[in-house]
């Protein structure tokens, strides 16, 4: 399970690098503002707390992953296929 997660993380990072996908400070701030609103907290204090605990990197990674998935969805050609299942 852990190896699969690491492999997925590595692949997403490579795609982000190749496609020039980055997370801006504004996107992080918007995400933190939404989180702060749901917790009724101050966005600046939340940011400072997340920086101190290293969780800001997690948010950055999650936002980058979301952007990579969106990029894949936008640029992929998806074809629906009907599969005949054998009767049991």
Short mmCIF file of N, CA, C and O in Angstrom, two decimals:
data_model
loop_
_atom_site.label_atom_id
_atom_site.label_comp_id
_atom_site.label_asym_id
_atom_site.label_seq_id
_atom_site.Cartn_x
_atom_site.Cartn_y
_atom_site.Cartn_z
N UNK A 1 0.83 -1.19 0.00
CA UNK A 1 0.00 0.00 0.00
C UNK A 1 0.87 1.25 0.00
O UNK A 1 0.65 2.16 -0.78
N UNK A 2 1.86 1.31 0.87
CA UNK A 2 2.73 2.48 0.97
C UNK A 2 3.54 2.68 -0.31
O UNK A 2 3.73 3.81 -0.75
N UNK A 3 3.97 1.59 -0.91
CA UNK A 3 4.75 1.70 -2.14
C UNK A 3 3.89 2.28 -3.25
O UNK A 3 4.34 3.13 -4.02
N UNK A 4 2.63 1.88 -3.30
CA UNK A 4 1.71 2.42 -4.30
C UNK A 4 1.49 3.91 -4.11
O UNK A 4 1.44 4.67 -5.08
N UNK A 5 1.37 4.35 -2.86
CA UNK A 5 1.19 5.78 -2.58
C UNK A 5 2.43 6.57 -2.99
O UNK A 5 2.31 7.66 -3.56
N UNK A 6 3.59 6.04 -2.68
CA UNK A 6 4.84 6.72 -3.03
C UNK A 6 4.97 6.80 -4.55
O UNK A 6 5.34 7.84 -5.10
N UNK A 7 4.64 5.72 -5.22
CA UNK A 7 4.73 5.69 -6.69
C UNK A 7 3.77 6.72 -7.29
O UNK A 7 4.14 7.47 -8.20
N UNK A 8 2.55 6.78 -6.77
CA UNK A 8 1.57 7.74 -7.26
C UNK A 8 2.05 9.17 -7.03
O UNK A 8 1.96 10.02 -7.92
N UNK A 9 2.57 9.44 -5.84
CA UNK A 9 3.08 10.77 -5.52
C UNK A 9 4.21 11.15 -6.49
O UNK A 9 4.24 12.26 -7.01
N UNK A 10 5.10 10.22 -6.75
CA UNK A 10 6.22 10.48 -7.66
C UNK A 10 5.72 10.77 -9.07
O UNK A 10 6.20 11.70 -9.73
N UNK A 11 4.76 10.00 -9.54
CA UNK A 11 4.22 10.20 -10.88
C UNK A 11 3.53 11.56 -10.99
O UNK A 11 3.73 12.29 -11.96
N UNK A 12 2.73 11.92 -9.97
CA UNK A 12 2.06 13.21 -9.99
C UNK A 12 3.06 14.36 -9.99
O UNK A 12 2.88 15.36 -10.69
N UNK A 13 4.12 14.23 -9.21
CA UNK A 13 5.16 15.26 -9.18
C UNK A 13 5.84 15.39 -10.55
O UNK A 13 6.12 16.51 -11.01
N UNK A 14 6.12 14.27 -11.20
CA UNK A 14 6.75 14.29 -12.51
C UNK A 14 5.84 14.96 -13.55
O UNK A 14 6.30 15.75 -14.37
N UNK A 15 4.56 14.64 -13.51
CA UNK A 15 3.62 15.25 -14.45
C UNK A 15 3.56 16.76 -14.20
O UNK A 15 3.59 17.55 -15.15
N UNK A 16 3.51 17.17 -12.95
CA UNK A 16 3.47 18.59 -12.61
C UNK A 16 4.71 19.29 -13.15
O UNK A 16 4.61 20.39 -13.73
N UNK A 17 5.88 18.67 -13.00
CA UNK A 17 7.12 19.27 -13.50
C UNK A 17 7.09 19.39 -15.02
O UNK A 17 7.41 20.43 -15.58
N UNK A 18 6.71 18.31 -15.68
CA UNK A 18 6.71 18.29 -17.14
C UNK A 18 5.71 19.29 -17.73
O UNK A 18 5.96 19.87 -18.78
N UNK A 19 4.58 19.46 -17.06
CA UNK A 19 3.53 20.34 -17.58
C UNK A 19 3.61 21.75 -17.00
O UNK A 19 2.78 22.60 -17.34
N UNK A 20 4.58 22.01 -16.13
CA UNK A 20 4.73 23.34 -15.55
C UNK A 20 3.59 23.71 -14.61
O UNK A 20 3.23 24.88 -14.48
N UNK A 21 3.04 22.72 -13.94
CA UNK A 21 1.92 22.95 -13.02
C UNK A 21 2.48 23.31 -11.65
O UNK A 21 3.26 22.57 -11.08
N UNK A 22 2.08 24.48 -11.18
CA UNK A 22 2.53 24.96 -9.87
C UNK A 22 1.34 25.52 -9.10
O UNK A 22 0.35 25.93 -9.69
N UNK A 23 1.50 25.57 -7.80
CA UNK A 23 0.48 26.15 -6.92
C UNK A 23 0.98 27.53 -6.52
O UNK A 23 2.12 27.69 -6.09
N UNK A 24 0.11 28.53 -6.67
CA UNK A 24 0.50 29.90 -6.33
C UNK A 24 0.19 30.18 -4.86
O UNK A 24 -0.61 29.48 -4.22
N UNK A 25 0.83 31.21 -4.33
CA UNK A 25 0.55 31.64 -2.96
C UNK A 25 -0.92 32.04 -2.82
O UNK A 25 -1.54 31.79 -1.79
N UNK A 26 -1.46 32.63 -3.87
CA UNK A 26 -2.88 33.04 -3.84
C UNK A 26 -3.79 31.82 -3.69
O UNK A 26 -4.75 31.84 -2.93
N UNK A 27 -3.48 30.74 -4.40
CA UNK A 27 -4.29 29.52 -4.30
C UNK A 27 -4.19 28.93 -2.89
O UNK A 27 -5.21 28.46 -2.35
N UNK A 28 -3.02 28.97 -2.30
CA UNK A 28 -2.85 28.47 -0.94
C UNK A 28 -3.64 29.35 0.02
O UNK A 28 -4.37 28.85 0.90
N UNK A 29 -3.53 30.67 -0.15
CA UNK A 29 -4.26 31.60 0.72
C UNK A 29 -5.77 31.40 0.61
O UNK A 29 -6.49 31.42 1.62
N UNK A 30 -6.27 31.19 -0.61
CA UNK A 30 -7.70 30.96 -0.80
C UNK A 30 -8.14 29.67 -0.11
O UNK A 30 -9.20 29.62 0.52
N UNK A 31 -7.32 28.65 -0.22
CA UNK A 31 -7.64 27.38 0.43
C UNK A 31 -7.64 27.54 1.94
O UNK A 31 -8.55 27.05 2.63
N UNK A 32 -6.63 28.24 2.47
CA UNK A 32 -6.56 28.47 3.91
C UNK A 32 -7.73 29.32 4.39
O UNK A 32 -8.25 29.09 5.48
N UNK A 33 -8.15 30.30 3.59
CA UNK A 33 -9.28 31.14 3.97
C UNK A 33 -10.55 30.29 4.09
O UNK A 33 -11.34 30.47 5.03
N UNK A 34 -10.72 29.37 3.18
CA UNK A 34 -11.87 28.47 3.25
C UNK A 34 -11.82 27.57 4.47
O UNK A 34 -12.83 27.35 5.14
N UNK A 35 -10.63 27.04 4.75
CA UNK A 35 -10.47 26.21 5.94
C UNK A 35 -10.73 27.01 7.21
O UNK A 35 -11.41 26.56 8.12
N UNK A 36 -10.17 28.22 7.26
CA UNK A 36 -10.33 29.07 8.44
C UNK A 36 -11.79 29.41 8.65
O UNK A 36 -12.28 29.40 9.80
N UNK A 37 -12.50 29.68 7.58
CA UNK A 37 -13.93 30.00 7.70
C UNK A 37 -14.71 28.82 8.27
O UNK A 37 -15.60 29.01 9.11
N UNK A 38 -14.36 27.62 7.84
CA UNK A 38 -15.09 26.45 8.34
C UNK A 38 -14.79 26.17 9.81
O UNK A 38 -15.60 25.57 10.51
N UNK A 39 -13.63 26.61 10.27
CA UNK A 39 -13.26 26.43 11.68
C UNK A 39 -13.50 27.68 12.51
O UNK A 39 -13.18 27.72 13.70
N UNK A 40 -14.01 28.73 11.84
CA UNK A 40 -14.21 30.02 12.49
C UNK A 40 -12.89 30.51 13.11
O UNK A 40 -12.83 30.92 14.26
N UNK A 41 -11.83 30.44 12.31
CA UNK A 41 -10.49 30.80 12.77
C UNK A 41 -9.92 31.93 11.91
O UNK A 41 -10.43 32.22 10.83
N UNK A 42 -8.87 32.54 12.40
CA UNK A 42 -8.18 33.60 11.67
C UNK A 42 -7.27 32.96 10.61
O UNK A 42 -6.42 32.12 10.95
N UNK A 43 -7.42 33.34 9.33
CA UNK A 43 -6.61 32.73 8.27
C UNK A 43 -5.10 32.91 8.49
O UNK A 43 -4.33 31.98 8.22
N UNK A 44 -4.68 34.07 8.96
CA UNK A 44 -3.25 34.29 9.18
C UNK A 44 -2.71 33.36 10.26
O UNK A 44 -1.64 32.76 10.11
N UNK A 45 -3.44 33.23 11.35
CA UNK A 45 -3.00 32.33 12.43
C UNK A 45 -2.97 30.88 11.95
O UNK A 45 -2.08 30.12 12.32
N UNK A 46 -3.95 30.51 11.15
CA UNK A 46 -3.99 29.15 10.61
C UNK A 46 -2.76 28.92 9.73
O UNK A 46 -2.11 27.88 9.83
N UNK A 47 -2.42 29.89 8.90
CA UNK A 47 -1.24 29.75 8.03
C UNK A 47 0.03 29.59 8.85
O UNK A 47 0.85 28.71 8.58
N UNK A 48 0.20 30.44 9.88
CA UNK A 48 1.38 30.38 10.73
C UNK A 48 1.47 29.01 11.40
O UNK A 48 2.53 28.38 11.44
N UNK A 49 0.34 28.54 11.92
CA UNK A 49 0.31 27.24 12.58
C UNK A 49 0.69 26.12 11.61
O UNK A 49 1.47 25.23 11.96
N UNK A 50 0.16 26.18 10.40
CA UNK A 50 0.45 25.14 9.41
C UNK A 50 1.91 25.21 8.95
O UNK A 50 2.51 24.17 8.68
N UNK A 51 2.46 26.40 8.86
CA UNK A 51 3.88 26.53 8.51
C UNK A 51 4.75 25.91 9.60
O UNK A 51 5.72 25.21 9.31
N UNK A 52 4.41 26.17 10.85
CA UNK A 52 5.20 25.66 11.98
C UNK A 52 5.15 24.14 12.09
O UNK A 52 6.12 23.52 12.51
N UNK A 53 4.02 23.56 11.73
CA UNK A 53 3.88 22.11 11.85
C UNK A 53 4.21 21.36 10.55
O UNK A 53 4.14 20.14 10.52
N UNK A 54 4.55 22.12 9.50
CA UNK A 54 4.88 21.47 8.23
C UNK A 54 3.68 21.05 7.42
O UNK A 54 3.82 20.41 6.38
N UNK A 55 2.49 21.42 7.85
CA UNK A 55 1.28 21.00 7.14
C UNK A 55 1.00 21.86 5.92
O UNK A 55 0.22 21.47 5.06
N UNK A 56 1.65 23.01 5.81
CA UNK A 56 1.46 23.85 4.63
C UNK A 56 1.97 23.14 3.39
O UNK A 56 1.39 23.25 2.31
N UNK A 57 3.03 22.35 3.55
CA UNK A 57 3.54 21.55 2.43
C UNK A 57 2.52 20.52 1.99
O UNK A 57 2.40 20.23 0.79
N UNK A 58 1.78 19.95 2.95
CA UNK A 58 0.73 18.99 2.61
C UNK A 58 -0.36 19.65 1.77
O UNK A 58 -0.86 19.05 0.81
N UNK A 59 -0.74 20.86 2.16
CA UNK A 59 -1.77 21.58 1.41
C UNK A 59 -1.27 21.89 0.01
O UNK A 59 -1.99 21.71 -0.98
N UNK A 60 -0.04 22.34 -0.08
CA UNK A 60 0.56 22.63 -1.38
C UNK A 60 0.55 21.37 -2.26
O UNK A 60 0.17 21.43 -3.43
N UNK A 61 0.94 20.25 -1.69
CA UNK A 61 0.98 18.99 -2.44
C UNK A 61 -0.42 18.58 -2.88
O UNK A 61 -0.64 18.15 -4.01
N UNK A 62 -1.41 18.72 -1.98
CA UNK A 62 -2.78 18.34 -2.32
C UNK A 62 -3.34 19.22 -3.44
O UNK A 62 -3.96 18.72 -4.38
N UNK A 63 -3.09 20.53 -3.34
CA UNK A 63 -3.55 21.44 -4.39
C UNK A 63 -2.87 21.14 -5.72
O UNK A 63 -3.51 21.17 -6.78
N UNK A 64 -1.57 20.83 -5.67
CA UNK A 64 -0.84 20.48 -6.90
C UNK A 64 -1.40 19.19 -7.49
O UNK A 64 -1.61 19.10 -8.71
N UNK A 65 -1.67 18.21 -6.64
CA UNK A 65 -2.25 16.95 -7.12
C UNK A 65 -3.60 17.20 -7.78
O UNK A 65 -3.89 16.64 -8.84
N UNK A 66 -4.42 18.04 -7.16
CA UNK A 66 -5.73 18.37 -7.73
C UNK A 66 -5.58 19.00 -9.11
O UNK A 66 -6.33 18.68 -10.04
N UNK A 67 -4.58 19.88 -9.25
CA UNK A 67 -4.36 20.53 -10.54
C UNK A 67 -3.86 19.53 -11.58
O UNK A 67 -4.24 19.59 -12.75
N UNK A 68 -3.04 18.57 -11.16
CA UNK A 68 -2.55 17.55 -12.09
C UNK A 68 -3.70 16.67 -12.54
O UNK A 68 -3.86 16.38 -13.73
N UNK A 69 -4.54 16.23 -11.59
CA UNK A 69 -5.70 15.42 -11.96
C UNK A 69 -6.62 16.17 -12.92
O UNK A 69 -7.13 15.60 -13.89
N UNK A 70 -6.84 17.46 -12.67
CA UNK A 70 -7.67 18.28 -13.56
C UNK A 70 -7.04 18.36 -14.95
O UNK A 70 -7.74 18.26 -15.97
N UNK A 71 -5.72 18.52 -14.99
CA UNK A 71 -5.01 18.57 -16.27
C UNK A 71 -5.16 17.26 -17.03
O UNK A 71 -5.42 17.27 -18.24
N UNK A 72 -5.01 16.16 -16.32
CA UNK A 72 -5.15 14.84 -16.97
C UNK A 72 -6.56 14.69 -17.52
O UNK A 72 -6.75 14.24 -18.66
N UNK A 73 -7.54 15.08 -16.75
CA UNK A 73 -8.93 14.96 -17.18
C UNK A 73 -9.21 15.84 -18.41
O UNK A 73 -9.90 15.41 -19.33
N UNK A 74 -8.65 17.05 -18.42
CA UNK A 74 -8.87 17.97 -19.53
C UNK A 74 -8.18 17.53 -20.81
O UNK A 74 -8.67 17.79 -21.90
N UNK A 75 -7.04 16.89 -20.69
CA UNK A 75 -6.25 16.56 -21.87
C UNK A 75 -6.40 15.11 -22.33
O UNK A 75 -5.85 14.76 -23.38
N UNK A 76 -7.12 14.31 -21.58
CA UNK A 76 -7.27 12.90 -21.94
C UNK A 76 -8.49 12.70 -22.83
O UNK A 76 -9.48 13.41 -22.73
N UNK A 77 -8.37 11.73 -23.68
CA UNK A 77 -9.51 11.31 -24.48
C UNK A 77 -10.07 10.06 -23.83
O UNK A 77 -9.40 9.03 -23.75
N UNK A 78 -11.30 10.17 -23.36
CA UNK A 78 -11.92 9.06 -22.66
C UNK A 78 -13.01 8.47 -23.55
O UNK A 78 -13.85 9.18 -24.07
N UNK A 79 -12.95 7.18 -23.70
CA UNK A 79 -13.91 6.47 -24.53
C UNK A 79 -14.66 5.47 -23.66
O UNK A 79 -14.06 4.65 -22.96
N UNK A 80 -15.98 5.59 -23.67
CA UNK A 80 -16.78 4.63 -22.91
C UNK A 80 -16.91 3.35 -23.71
O UNK A 80 -17.14 3.37 -24.92
N UNK A 81 -16.76 2.25 -23.03
CA UNK A 81 -16.79 0.95 -23.67
C UNK A 81 -17.79 0.06 -22.91
O UNK A 81 -17.79 0.04 -21.69
N UNK A 82 -18.59 -0.66 -23.66
CA UNK A 82 -19.52 -1.61 -23.05
C UNK A 82 -18.84 -2.96 -22.98
O UNK A 82 -18.27 -3.44 -23.97
N UNK A 83 -18.89 -3.55 -21.81
CA UNK A 83 -18.26 -4.85 -21.60
C UNK A 83 -19.34 -5.90 -21.44
O UNK A 83 -20.24 -5.74 -20.60
N UNK A 84 -19.29 -6.93 -22.23
CA UNK A 84 -20.23 -8.04 -22.08
C UNK A 84 -19.73 -8.94 -20.98
O UNK A 84 -18.60 -9.39 -20.99
N UNK A 85 -20.59 -9.16 -20.01
CA UNK A 85 -20.22 -10.04 -18.89
C UNK A 85 -20.81 -11.43 -19.15
O UNK A 85 -21.98 -11.55 -19.52
N UNK A 86 -20.03 -12.45 -18.91
CA UNK A 86 -20.55 -13.81 -19.09
C UNK A 86 -21.63 -14.11 -18.05
O UNK A 86 -21.54 -13.64 -16.91
N UNK A 87 -22.64 -14.83 -18.47
CA UNK A 87 -23.69 -15.21 -17.54
C UNK A 87 -23.19 -16.30 -16.62
O UNK A 87 -22.43 -17.18 -17.00
N UNK A 88 -23.64 -16.21 -15.38
CA UNK A 88 -23.20 -17.22 -14.41
C UNK A 88 -24.19 -18.34 -14.28
O UNK A 88 -25.32 -18.28 -14.45
#
